[in-house]
Amino acid sequence: MSRQQVTVQLGDRSYPVIVGAGVRVELNSVLPATARRAVIVTQQSIPIQVATDIPSTTVVIGEGEQNKTLSTIEHVVRAFAAAGLNRNDVVIGVGGGLVTDVAGYAAASWHRGTPVVHVSTSLVGMVDAAIGGKTGVNLPEGKNLVGAFWQPHAVLCDTDALATLPERELRCGYGEMAKYHFLTGDDLLAMDRTSRIARCVQIKADIVASDEREGGLRAVLNYGHTLGHALEISTGFEIAHGEAVAVGMIFAAHLAHVLGRIDDERVAYHQQVVAGAYGLSTALPRDCRADDLLALMQADKKALHGLTFVLDGANGVELVADVSTAAVTQALSRMEVR
Ligand code: GLY
């Protein structure tokens, strides 16, 4: 099927996510009726351009994580000021996760909240970053430390953009996509690409609808992320986020096995999905020391009650607190090294 639509159900803040080839042409139909002007936030490298029926200006932000900063937010909101944007108007983020996080946070701050529509052009954006209202930027002290929950007015996932996505970015998208295989019993591999993306969106939409502010359930979307974040930091971000999450999910499977939560077959299923179906590397980088990884996981911002992980088990994937360092060390020792 070429076009699919999912609704994120949040009462009077509910919004559509439209997935398919060429869906960017639907942009005008999803803009807020009150909008008289738009500011488009994008990057030079984004292969998709959008056209609006209302007057619009474009602000281009820099490429790469080093530009996900408060100074970029200042640059963007000053473009809003120059355009005379008011809170009945609209911000349009056209790009991957970095663009939609920045555009979303700028929109959340502008006049204390201006509508934002995302046109997502990366796989990570489509299955994760553009959906669910997490916005924000990094500080030198850590990733995504400054931000806001600000739900978009609508999201368009134009799969045409995936044709030119660099191989590594596609891999990162597969890392985020793979996690959805463990969150429900769905046979995602049996679906075509548009249906699979739409199903991932639906799974995330259901989770966000029941736990918008991550009081509990939403944490399952961080499956594989605890070791993943530690790997990103310990390699100086040489390993990209989605690649690190892929390794993190295999570690989470080993840890769940060490804790008696899942059996050998379920561990093998993790390997089959992450490495077999998505072709992702599942081994620890050779230079990463277990002690350093352990210390980084202890410092994780979600570790409010001792070492905390999202783990598979008889009740499905859930947050597990107070995991012993011995279990973590044992699980790390079961990982392949490359
Ligand atoms: N990326 C995880 C979340 O949106 O909660």
Coordinates of C-alpha atoms and ligand atoms in Angstrom, one line a residue:
M1 CA 0.0 0.0 0.0
S2 CA 1.5 3.4 -1.0
R3 CA 0.0 5.7 1.7
Q4 CA -0.9 4.9 5.3
Q5 CA -2.2 7.1 8.1
V6 CA -1.8 6.7 11.9
T7 CA -3.3 9.0 14.5
V8 CA -1.5 9.8 17.7
Q9 CA -4.4 9.9 20.1
L10 CA -4.0 12.7 22.6
G11 CA -7.5 14.2 23.0
D12 CA -7.7 17.7 21.5
R13 CA -3.9 17.5 20.7
S14 CA -4.3 14.3 18.5
Y15 CA -2.5 14.5 15.2
P16 CA -2.1 12.5 12.0
V17 CA 1.2 10.8 10.9
I18 CA 1.0 10.1 7.1
V19 CA 3.5 7.7 5.7
G20 CA 4.2 7.1 2.0
A21 CA 6.0 8.0 -1.2
G22 CA 5.5 11.7 -2.1
V23 CA 3.2 12.5 0.9
R24 CA 5.0 15.9 1.2
V25 CA 2.4 17.2 -1.4
E26 CA -0.2 16.9 1.4
L27 CA 1.6 19.5 3.5
N28 CA -1.0 22.3 2.8
S29 CA -3.9 20.1 3.9
V30 CA -2.3 19.5 7.3
L31 CA -1.3 23.0 8.2
P32 CA -3.3 24.7 11.0
A33 CA -6.2 26.6 9.6
T34 CA -5.1 29.7 11.6
A35 CA -1.7 29.9 10.0
R36 CA -1.1 32.9 7.8
R37 CA 2.7 32.4 7.4
A38 CA 5.2 29.7 7.9
V39 CA 8.9 29.4 8.7
I40 CA 10.5 26.2 7.3
V41 CA 13.5 24.9 9.2
T42 CA 15.8 22.6 7.2
Q43 CA 19.4 21.8 6.3
Q44 CA 21.3 22.2 3.0
S45 CA 21.6 18.4 2.6
I46 CA 17.9 17.6 2.8
P47 CA 16.7 16.1 -0.5
I48 CA 13.1 17.1 -0.1
Q49 CA 11.7 20.5 -0.7
V50 CA 8.2 21.6 0.3
A51 CA 5.9 24.3 -1.0
T52 CA 3.3 26.1 1.0
D53 CA 0.2 28.0 -0.2
I54 CA 0.8 30.6 2.6
P55 CA 3.8 32.9 2.5
S56 CA 6.9 31.2 3.9
T57 CA 10.6 31.8 4.6
T58 CA 13.3 29.2 5.2
V59 CA 16.0 29.0 7.8
V60 CA 18.8 26.6 7.2
I61 CA 20.7 25.1 10.2
G62 CA 24.1 23.4 10.2
E63 CA 24.7 19.7 9.7
G64 CA 25.8 17.3 12.5
E65 CA 25.2 16.8 16.2
Q66 CA 27.6 19.7 17.0
N67 CA 24.9 22.1 15.6
K68 CA 22.2 20.7 17.9
T69 CA 22.8 23.6 20.3
L70 CA 21.1 26.6 22.0
S71 CA 22.9 28.9 19.6
T72 CA 21.1 27.2 16.7
I73 CA 17.8 27.7 18.6
E74 CA 18.7 31.4 18.9
H75 CA 19.4 31.5 15.1
V76 CA 16.1 29.9 14.4
V77 CA 13.9 32.0 16.7
R78 CA 15.5 35.1 15.4
A79 CA 14.4 34.0 11.9
F80 CA 10.9 33.6 13.3
A81 CA 11.1 37.2 14.6
A82 CA 12.3 38.5 11.2
A83 CA 9.4 36.7 9.5
G84 CA 6.9 38.2 12.0
L85 CA 5.7 34.7 13.0
N86 CA 3.0 34.7 15.7
R87 CA 1.5 31.8 17.7
N88 CA -1.3 31.3 15.2
D89 CA 1.2 30.7 12.4
V90 CA 3.3 27.5 11.9
V91 CA 6.8 26.2 12.0
I92 CA 7.6 23.4 9.5
G93 CA 10.6 21.1 10.2
V94 CA 11.9 19.4 7.1
G95 CA 14.6 16.9 7.8
G96 CA 15.8 14.1 10.0
G97 CA 15.8 13.9 13.8
L98 CA 18.2 16.8 14.4
V99 CA 16.0 19.2 12.4
T100 CA 12.7 18.1 13.9
D101 CA 14.2 18.2 17.5
V102 CA 15.4 21.8 16.8
A103 CA 12.3 23.0 14.9
G104 CA 10.1 21.4 17.6
Y105 CA 12.0 23.1 20.5
A106 CA 12.1 26.4 18.8
A107 CA 8.3 26.2 18.1
A108 CA 7.7 25.1 21.7
S109 CA 9.5 28.2 22.9
W110 CA 8.3 30.8 20.4
H111 CA 5.5 32.9 22.0
R112 CA 5.4 30.1 24.5
G113 CA 4.1 27.6 22.0
T114 CA 3.6 27.8 18.2
P115 CA 2.3 24.9 16.1
V116 CA 4.9 22.7 14.3
V117 CA 4.5 20.3 11.4
H118 CA 7.3 17.9 10.7
V119 CA 8.2 16.5 7.2
S120 CA 10.4 13.7 8.3
T121 CA 13.1 12.6 5.7
S122 CA 15.2 10.0 7.6
L123 CA 14.3 6.5 8.8
V124 CA 15.2 7.4 12.4
G125 CA 12.9 10.4 12.2
M126 CA 10.0 8.5 10.7
V127 CA 10.0 5.6 13.2
D128 CA 11.0 7.6 16.2
A129 CA 12.3 11.2 16.5
A130 CA 9.5 13.1 14.7
I131 CA 6.7 11.3 16.6
G132 CA 5.8 11.8 20.2
G133 CA 6.7 15.4 21.0
K134 CA 10.2 15.1 22.5
T135 CA 12.2 18.1 21.4
G136 CA 15.4 19.7 22.5
V137 CA 19.1 20.3 22.1
N138 CA 22.4 19.2 23.6
L139 CA 24.8 20.9 26.0
P140 CA 28.5 20.2 26.3
E141 CA 27.4 18.3 29.5
G142 CA 25.2 15.9 27.7
K143 CA 22.7 15.0 24.9
N144 CA 19.2 16.4 24.9
L145 CA 19.5 18.0 28.3
V146 CA 17.5 21.1 27.3
G147 CA 14.1 20.5 25.8
A148 CA 10.4 20.4 26.0
F149 CA 7.5 18.0 25.3
W150 CA 5.8 19.7 22.3
Q151 CA 3.5 17.6 20.2
P152 CA 3.5 18.4 16.5
H153 CA 0.3 19.4 14.7
A154 CA 0.9 16.7 12.0
V155 CA 3.8 14.6 10.7
L156 CA 4.5 13.6 7.1
C157 CA 6.9 10.7 6.5
D158 CA 7.9 11.0 2.9
T159 CA 9.6 7.7 2.0
D160 CA 10.9 9.3 -1.3
A161 CA 13.6 10.8 0.9
L162 CA 14.9 7.3 1.8
A163 CA 16.2 6.7 -1.7
T164 CA 19.1 9.0 -1.2
L165 CA 19.7 8.4 2.5
P166 CA 23.4 7.7 3.2
E167 CA 24.0 4.0 4.0
R168 CA 25.1 4.8 7.6
E169 CA 21.9 6.8 8.3
L170 CA 19.8 3.9 6.9
R171 CA 21.6 1.6 9.3
C172 CA 20.8 3.9 12.2
G173 CA 17.2 3.8 11.2
Y174 CA 17.3 0.0 11.2
G175 CA 18.7 0.1 14.7
E176 CA 15.6 2.1 15.9
M177 CA 13.3 0.0 13.8
A178 CA 14.6 -3.3 15.1
K179 CA 13.5 -2.4 18.7
Y180 CA 9.8 -2.5 17.6
H181 CA 10.2 -6.2 16.8
F182 CA 10.6 -6.9 20.6
L183 CA 7.8 -4.5 21.8
T184 CA 4.9 -6.4 20.2
G185 CA 4.4 -9.9 18.7
D186 CA 4.0 -8.4 15.2
D187 CA 5.8 -10.0 12.3
L188 CA 7.2 -6.7 11.0
L189 CA 9.5 -8.6 8.6
A190 CA 6.5 -9.8 6.6
M191 CA 5.5 -6.2 5.9
D192 CA 6.5 -4.0 2.9
R193 CA 8.6 -0.9 3.8
T194 CA 5.7 1.6 4.0
S195 CA 3.6 -0.8 6.1
R196 CA 6.5 -1.6 8.4
I197 CA 7.2 2.1 9.0
A198 CA 3.5 2.8 9.6
R199 CA 3.3 -0.1 12.0
C200 CA 6.4 1.2 14.0
V201 CA 4.6 4.6 14.1
Q202 CA 1.4 3.0 15.3
I203 CA 3.3 1.1 18.1
K204 CA 5.0 4.3 19.2
A205 CA 1.7 6.3 18.9
D206 CA 0.0 3.8 21.2
I207 CA 2.8 4.1 23.8
V208 CA 2.8 7.9 23.6
A209 CA -1.0 8.0 23.9
S210 CA -0.9 6.1 27.2
D211 CA 2.3 7.7 28.7
E212 CA 3.0 11.0 27.0
R213 CA 5.5 12.3 29.6
E214 CA 7.4 9.0 30.2
G215 CA 6.0 8.3 33.6
G216 CA 6.5 4.6 33.0
L217 CA 5.6 2.7 29.8
R218 CA 7.2 5.1 27.4
A219 CA 10.6 4.1 28.7
V220 CA 10.3 0.8 26.7
L221 CA 11.1 3.0 23.6
N222 CA 14.6 3.2 25.1
Y223 CA 15.1 -0.6 24.6
G224 CA 18.8 -1.1 24.0
H225 CA 19.6 2.6 24.8
T226 CA 21.3 2.2 28.2
L227 CA 24.4 0.4 26.8
G228 CA 23.8 2.2 23.5
H229 CA 24.4 5.7 25.2
A230 CA 27.4 4.3 27.1
L231 CA 28.9 3.1 23.8
E232 CA 28.3 6.4 22.1
I233 CA 30.1 8.3 24.9
S234 CA 33.0 5.8 25.3
T235 CA 33.7 5.8 21.5
G236 CA 33.6 9.6 21.4
F237 CA 30.5 9.2 19.1
E238 CA 32.4 7.2 16.5
I239 CA 29.6 4.6 16.8
A240 CA 26.4 6.3 15.7
H241 CA 23.2 6.2 17.8
G242 CA 21.3 3.5 15.9
E243 CA 24.4 1.3 15.6
A244 CA 25.0 1.6 19.3
V245 CA 21.3 0.8 20.1
A246 CA 21.7 -2.4 17.9
V247 CA 24.6 -3.6 20.1
G248 CA 22.6 -2.4 23.2
M249 CA 19.6 -4.6 22.3
I250 CA 21.8 -7.7 22.1
F251 CA 23.4 -6.8 25.5
A252 CA 19.9 -6.3 26.9
A253 CA 19.0 -9.8 25.7
H254 CA 22.1 -11.3 27.3
L255 CA 21.3 -9.5 30.5
A256 CA 17.7 -10.6 30.5
H257 CA 19.0 -14.2 30.1
V258 CA 21.5 -13.8 32.9
L259 CA 18.6 -12.7 35.1
G260 CA 16.4 -15.7 34.1
R261 CA 13.9 -13.5 32.3
I262 CA 14.2 -15.0 28.8
D263 CA 15.5 -18.3 27.3
D264 CA 18.2 -19.1 24.8
E265 CA 15.7 -19.1 21.9
R266 CA 14.7 -15.5 22.7
V267 CA 18.3 -14.4 22.8
A268 CA 18.8 -16.1 19.4
Y269 CA 15.7 -14.2 18.1
H270 CA 17.4 -10.9 19.0
Q271 CA 20.4 -11.9 17.1
Q272 CA 18.3 -13.1 14.1
V273 CA 16.4 -9.7 13.9
V274 CA 19.3 -7.3 14.6
A275 CA 22.1 -9.0 12.7
G276 CA 20.1 -11.4 10.4
A277 CA 17.3 -9.2 9.2
Y278 CA 18.9 -5.7 9.4
G279 CA 22.5 -6.6 8.9
L280 CA 23.7 -4.7 11.9
S281 CA 26.8 -5.3 13.9
T282 CA 26.1 -6.8 17.3
A283 CA 29.6 -6.9 18.8
L284 CA 31.2 -4.6 21.3
P285 CA 33.9 -2.3 19.9
R286 CA 37.3 -3.8 21.0
D287 CA 38.4 -0.6 22.7
C288 CA 35.5 -0.3 25.1
R289 CA 36.4 -1.5 28.6
A290 CA 33.7 -3.2 30.6
D291 CA 34.5 -1.1 33.7
D292 CA 34.1 2.1 31.7
L293 CA 30.8 1.0 30.2
L294 CA 29.5 0.0 33.7
A295 CA 30.4 3.4 35.1
L296 CA 28.7 5.2 32.2
M297 CA 25.5 3.0 32.6
Q298 CA 25.5 3.9 36.4
A299 CA 25.5 7.6 35.4
D300 CA 22.7 7.2 32.9
K301 CA 20.0 9.8 33.6
K302 CA 17.3 7.0 33.8
A303 CA 19.3 5.2 36.5
L304 CA 17.3 6.7 39.4
H305 CA 17.1 3.4 41.3
G306 CA 20.5 1.8 40.8
L307 CA 21.5 0.3 37.5
T308 CA 18.3 0.5 35.5
F309 CA 17.5 -1.3 32.1
V310 CA 14.7 -1.9 29.8
L311 CA 14.5 -5.7 29.6
D312 CA 12.6 -8.4 27.9
G313 CA 10.7 -11.0 29.9
A314 CA 7.6 -13.0 30.5
N315 CA 5.5 -9.7 30.7
G316 CA 7.1 -8.3 27.6
V317 CA 9.7 -5.5 27.6
E318 CA 9.7 -3.4 30.8
L319 CA 11.8 -1.2 33.0
V320 CA 13.9 -3.1 35.6
A321 CA 15.6 -1.2 38.4
D322 CA 18.4 -2.3 40.8
V323 CA 20.2 -4.7 38.5
S324 CA 23.4 -6.0 40.1
T325 CA 26.8 -5.1 38.7
A326 CA 27.6 -8.8 38.7
A327 CA 24.8 -9.6 36.3
V328 CA 25.8 -6.6 34.1
T329 CA 29.4 -7.8 34.0
Q330 CA 28.4 -11.3 33.2
A331 CA 26.2 -10.1 30.3
L332 CA 29.0 -7.9 29.0
S333 CA 31.3 -11.0 29.0
R334 CA 28.9 -12.9 26.8
M335 CA 29.1 -10.2 24.1
E336 CA 31.2 -10.8 21.0
V337 CA 34.0 -8.2 20.5
R338 CA 35.1 -6.8 17.2
Ligands
GLY1 N1 12.8 8.3 21.5 C1 12.2 7.8 22.6 C2 10.9 8.5 22.9 O1 10.4 9.2 22.1 O2 10.4 8.3 23.9

